PDB file of C-alpha atoms in Angstrom:
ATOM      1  CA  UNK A  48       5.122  54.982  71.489  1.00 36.00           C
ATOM      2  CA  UNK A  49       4.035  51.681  70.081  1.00 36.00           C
ATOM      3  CA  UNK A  50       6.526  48.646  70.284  1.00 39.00           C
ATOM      4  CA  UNK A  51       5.947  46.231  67.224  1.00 41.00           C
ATOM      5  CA  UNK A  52       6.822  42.782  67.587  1.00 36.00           C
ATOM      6  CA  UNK A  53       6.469  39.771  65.212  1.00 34.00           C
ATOM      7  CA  UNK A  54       5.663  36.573  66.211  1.00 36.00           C
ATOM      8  CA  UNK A  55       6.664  33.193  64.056  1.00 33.00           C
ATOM      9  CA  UNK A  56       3.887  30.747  64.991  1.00 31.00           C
ATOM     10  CA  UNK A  57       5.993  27.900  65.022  1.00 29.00           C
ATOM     11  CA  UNK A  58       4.464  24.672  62.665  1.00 32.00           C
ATOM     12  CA  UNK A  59       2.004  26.974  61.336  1.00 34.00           C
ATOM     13  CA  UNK A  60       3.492  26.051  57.878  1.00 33.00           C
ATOM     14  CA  UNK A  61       4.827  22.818  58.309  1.00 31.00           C
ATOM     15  CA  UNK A  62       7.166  23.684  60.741  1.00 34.00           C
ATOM     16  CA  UNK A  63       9.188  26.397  58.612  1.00 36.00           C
ATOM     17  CA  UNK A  64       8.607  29.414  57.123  1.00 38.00           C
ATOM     18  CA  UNK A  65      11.241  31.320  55.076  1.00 37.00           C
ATOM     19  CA  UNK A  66      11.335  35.277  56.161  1.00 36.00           C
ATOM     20  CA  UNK A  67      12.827  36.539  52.597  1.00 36.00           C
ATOM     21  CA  UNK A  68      13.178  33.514  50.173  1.00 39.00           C
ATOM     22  CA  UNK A  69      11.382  35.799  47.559  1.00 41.00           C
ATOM     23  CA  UNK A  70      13.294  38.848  47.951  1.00 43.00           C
ATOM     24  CA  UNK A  71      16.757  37.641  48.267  1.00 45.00           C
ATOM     25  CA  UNK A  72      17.223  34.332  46.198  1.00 49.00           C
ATOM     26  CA  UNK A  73      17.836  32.147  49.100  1.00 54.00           C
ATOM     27  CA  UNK A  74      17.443  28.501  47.691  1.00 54.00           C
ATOM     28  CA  UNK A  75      14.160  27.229  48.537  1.00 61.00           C
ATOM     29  CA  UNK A  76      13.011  24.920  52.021  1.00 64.00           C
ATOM     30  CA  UNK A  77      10.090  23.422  49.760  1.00 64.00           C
ATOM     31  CA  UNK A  78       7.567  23.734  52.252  1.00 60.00           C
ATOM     32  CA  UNK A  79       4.489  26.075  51.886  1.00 57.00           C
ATOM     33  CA  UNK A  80       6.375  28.724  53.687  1.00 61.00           C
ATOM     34  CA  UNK A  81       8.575  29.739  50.962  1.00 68.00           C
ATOM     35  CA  UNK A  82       5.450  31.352  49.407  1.00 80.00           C
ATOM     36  CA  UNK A  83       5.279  34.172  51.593  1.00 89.00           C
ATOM     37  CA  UNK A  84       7.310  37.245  52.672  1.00 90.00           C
ATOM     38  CA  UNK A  85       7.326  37.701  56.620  1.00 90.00           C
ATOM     39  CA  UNK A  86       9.918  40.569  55.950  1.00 92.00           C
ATOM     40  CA  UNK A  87       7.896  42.014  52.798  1.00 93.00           C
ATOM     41  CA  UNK A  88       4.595  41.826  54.908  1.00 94.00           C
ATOM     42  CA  UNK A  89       6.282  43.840  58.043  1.00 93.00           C
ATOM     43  CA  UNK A  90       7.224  46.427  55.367  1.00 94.00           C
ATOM     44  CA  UNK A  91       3.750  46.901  53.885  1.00 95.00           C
ATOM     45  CA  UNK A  92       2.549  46.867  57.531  1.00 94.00           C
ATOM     46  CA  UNK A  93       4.654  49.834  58.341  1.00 94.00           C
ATOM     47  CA  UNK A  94       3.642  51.489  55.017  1.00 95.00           C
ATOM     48  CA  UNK A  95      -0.588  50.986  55.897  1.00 95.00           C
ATOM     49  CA  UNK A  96      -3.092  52.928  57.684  1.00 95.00           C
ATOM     50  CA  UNK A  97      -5.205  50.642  58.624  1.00 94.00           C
ATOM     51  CA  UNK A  98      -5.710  46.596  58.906  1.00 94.00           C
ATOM     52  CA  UNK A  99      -8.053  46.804  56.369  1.00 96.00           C
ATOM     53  CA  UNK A 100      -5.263  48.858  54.524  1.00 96.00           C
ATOM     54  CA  UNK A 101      -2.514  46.284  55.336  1.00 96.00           C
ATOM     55  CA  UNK A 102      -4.928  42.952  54.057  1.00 96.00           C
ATOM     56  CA  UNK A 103      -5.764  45.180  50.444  1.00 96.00           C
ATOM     57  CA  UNK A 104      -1.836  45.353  50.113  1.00 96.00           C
ATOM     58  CA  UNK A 105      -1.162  41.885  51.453  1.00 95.00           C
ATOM     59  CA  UNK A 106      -3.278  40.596  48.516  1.00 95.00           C
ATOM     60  CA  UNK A 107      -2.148  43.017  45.656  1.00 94.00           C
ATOM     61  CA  UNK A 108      -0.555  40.920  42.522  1.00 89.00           C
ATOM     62  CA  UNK A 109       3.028  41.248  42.072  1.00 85.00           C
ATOM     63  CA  UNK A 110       3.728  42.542  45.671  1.00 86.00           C
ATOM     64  CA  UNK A 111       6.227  40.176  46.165  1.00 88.00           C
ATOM     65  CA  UNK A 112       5.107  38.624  49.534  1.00 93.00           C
ATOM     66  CA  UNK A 113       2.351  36.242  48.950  1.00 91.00           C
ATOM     67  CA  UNK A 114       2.114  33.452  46.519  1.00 89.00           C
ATOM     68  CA  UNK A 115       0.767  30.922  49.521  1.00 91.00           C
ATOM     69  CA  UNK A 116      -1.555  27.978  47.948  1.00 90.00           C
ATOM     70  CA  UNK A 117      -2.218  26.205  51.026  1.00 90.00           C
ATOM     71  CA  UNK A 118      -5.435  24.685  49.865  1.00 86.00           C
ATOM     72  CA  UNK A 119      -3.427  23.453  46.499  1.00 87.00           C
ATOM     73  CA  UNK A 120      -6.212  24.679  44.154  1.00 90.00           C
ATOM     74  CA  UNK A 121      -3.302  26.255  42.069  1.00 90.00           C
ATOM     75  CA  UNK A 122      -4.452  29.991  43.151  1.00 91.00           C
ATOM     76  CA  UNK A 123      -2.586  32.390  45.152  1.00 92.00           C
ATOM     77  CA  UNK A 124      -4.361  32.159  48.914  1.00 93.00           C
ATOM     78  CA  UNK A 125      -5.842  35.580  50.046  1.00 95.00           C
ATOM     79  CA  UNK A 126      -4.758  36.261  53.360  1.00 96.00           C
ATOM     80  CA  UNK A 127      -6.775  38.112  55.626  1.00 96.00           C
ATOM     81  CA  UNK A 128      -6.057  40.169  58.894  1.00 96.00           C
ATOM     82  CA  UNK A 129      -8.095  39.556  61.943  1.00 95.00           C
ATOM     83  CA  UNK A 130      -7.612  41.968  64.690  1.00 93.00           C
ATOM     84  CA  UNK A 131      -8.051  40.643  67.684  1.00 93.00           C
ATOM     85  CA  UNK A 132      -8.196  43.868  70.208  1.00 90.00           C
ATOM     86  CA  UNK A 133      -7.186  44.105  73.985  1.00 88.00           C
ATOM     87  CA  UNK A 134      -6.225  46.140  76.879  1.00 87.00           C
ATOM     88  CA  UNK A 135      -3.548  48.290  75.458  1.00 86.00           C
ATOM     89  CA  UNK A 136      -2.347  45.725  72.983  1.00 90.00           C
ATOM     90  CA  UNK A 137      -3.956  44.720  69.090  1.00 88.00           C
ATOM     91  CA  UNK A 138      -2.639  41.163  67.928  1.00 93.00           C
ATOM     92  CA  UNK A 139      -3.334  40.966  64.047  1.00 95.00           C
ATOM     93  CA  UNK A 140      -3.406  37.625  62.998  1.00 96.00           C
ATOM     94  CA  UNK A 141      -3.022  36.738  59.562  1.00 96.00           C
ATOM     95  CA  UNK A 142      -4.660  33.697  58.267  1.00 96.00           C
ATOM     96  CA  UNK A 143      -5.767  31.683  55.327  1.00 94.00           C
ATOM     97  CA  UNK A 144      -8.773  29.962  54.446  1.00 93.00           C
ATOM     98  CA  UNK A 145      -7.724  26.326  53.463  1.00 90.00           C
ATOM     99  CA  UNK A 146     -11.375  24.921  53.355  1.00 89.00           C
ATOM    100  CA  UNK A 147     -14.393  26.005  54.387  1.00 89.00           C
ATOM    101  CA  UNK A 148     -14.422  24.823  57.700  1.00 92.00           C
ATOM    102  CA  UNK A 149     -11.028  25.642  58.595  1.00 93.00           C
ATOM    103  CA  UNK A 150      -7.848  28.078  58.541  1.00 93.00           C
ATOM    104  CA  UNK A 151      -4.293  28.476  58.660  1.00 93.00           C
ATOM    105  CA  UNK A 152      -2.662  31.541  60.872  1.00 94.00           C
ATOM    106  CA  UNK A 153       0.458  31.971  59.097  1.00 92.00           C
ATOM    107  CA  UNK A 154       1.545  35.153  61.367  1.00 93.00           C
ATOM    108  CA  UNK A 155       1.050  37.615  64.087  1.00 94.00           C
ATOM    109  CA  UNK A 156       1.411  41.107  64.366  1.00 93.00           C
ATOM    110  CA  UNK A 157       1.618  42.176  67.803  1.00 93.00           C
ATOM    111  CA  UNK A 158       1.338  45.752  68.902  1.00 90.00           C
ATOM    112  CA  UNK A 159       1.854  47.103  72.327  1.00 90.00           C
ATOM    113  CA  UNK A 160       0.839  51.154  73.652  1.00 84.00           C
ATOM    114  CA  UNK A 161       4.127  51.475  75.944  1.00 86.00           C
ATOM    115  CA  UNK A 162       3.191  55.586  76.608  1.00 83.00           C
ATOM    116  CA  UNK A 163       1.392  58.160  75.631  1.00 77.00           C
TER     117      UNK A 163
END
């Protein structure tokens, strides 16, 4: 059985990052966070087969979670998934490119083997 946890990195956005803003009509932080879904991307997490699977439907138009422009070139971001393997446990970051040099983890998807 596989325990799935989701981890906030804290500051990642500026400190906050709304988990449904786009879903529900909460009134907005203004920060970058508002422009992406925690809650919408756990959902199309449960719904892929694969990381590759889950970054494809991460950057679909009109899914609803991501509209991120972190690099502020007016474009939605594309986030990618990084899987980052280990002794019983796979920690899926997701991050975006802001420059060339550099990125921006805006979450992490932990999962944990707890039995057979």
């Amino acid at each position: 059985m596989r325990r799935i946890s989701l981890i906030l990195l804290a500051g990642c956005l500026f400190g906050a990052l709304s988990l449904n803003a786009q879903e529900s009509g909460v009134d907005s932080t203004g920060l970058p966070g508002d422009q992406f879904s925690l809650q919408g991307a756990l959902e199309l997490f449960k719904k892929a087969e694969s990381p590759e699977a889950f970054e494809k439907m991460l950057n679909e138009e009109g899914n609803h979670v991501n509209n991120l422009d972190l690099n502020g070139d007016g474009n939605t971001d594309y986030v990618r998934v990084v899987d980052h393997p280990g002794d019983g446990v796979h920690a899926l970051v997701l991050q975006v490119l802001v420059s060339e040099q550099e990125s921006q983890d805006i979450a992490v998807i932990e999962l944990e083997k707890t039995g057979d």
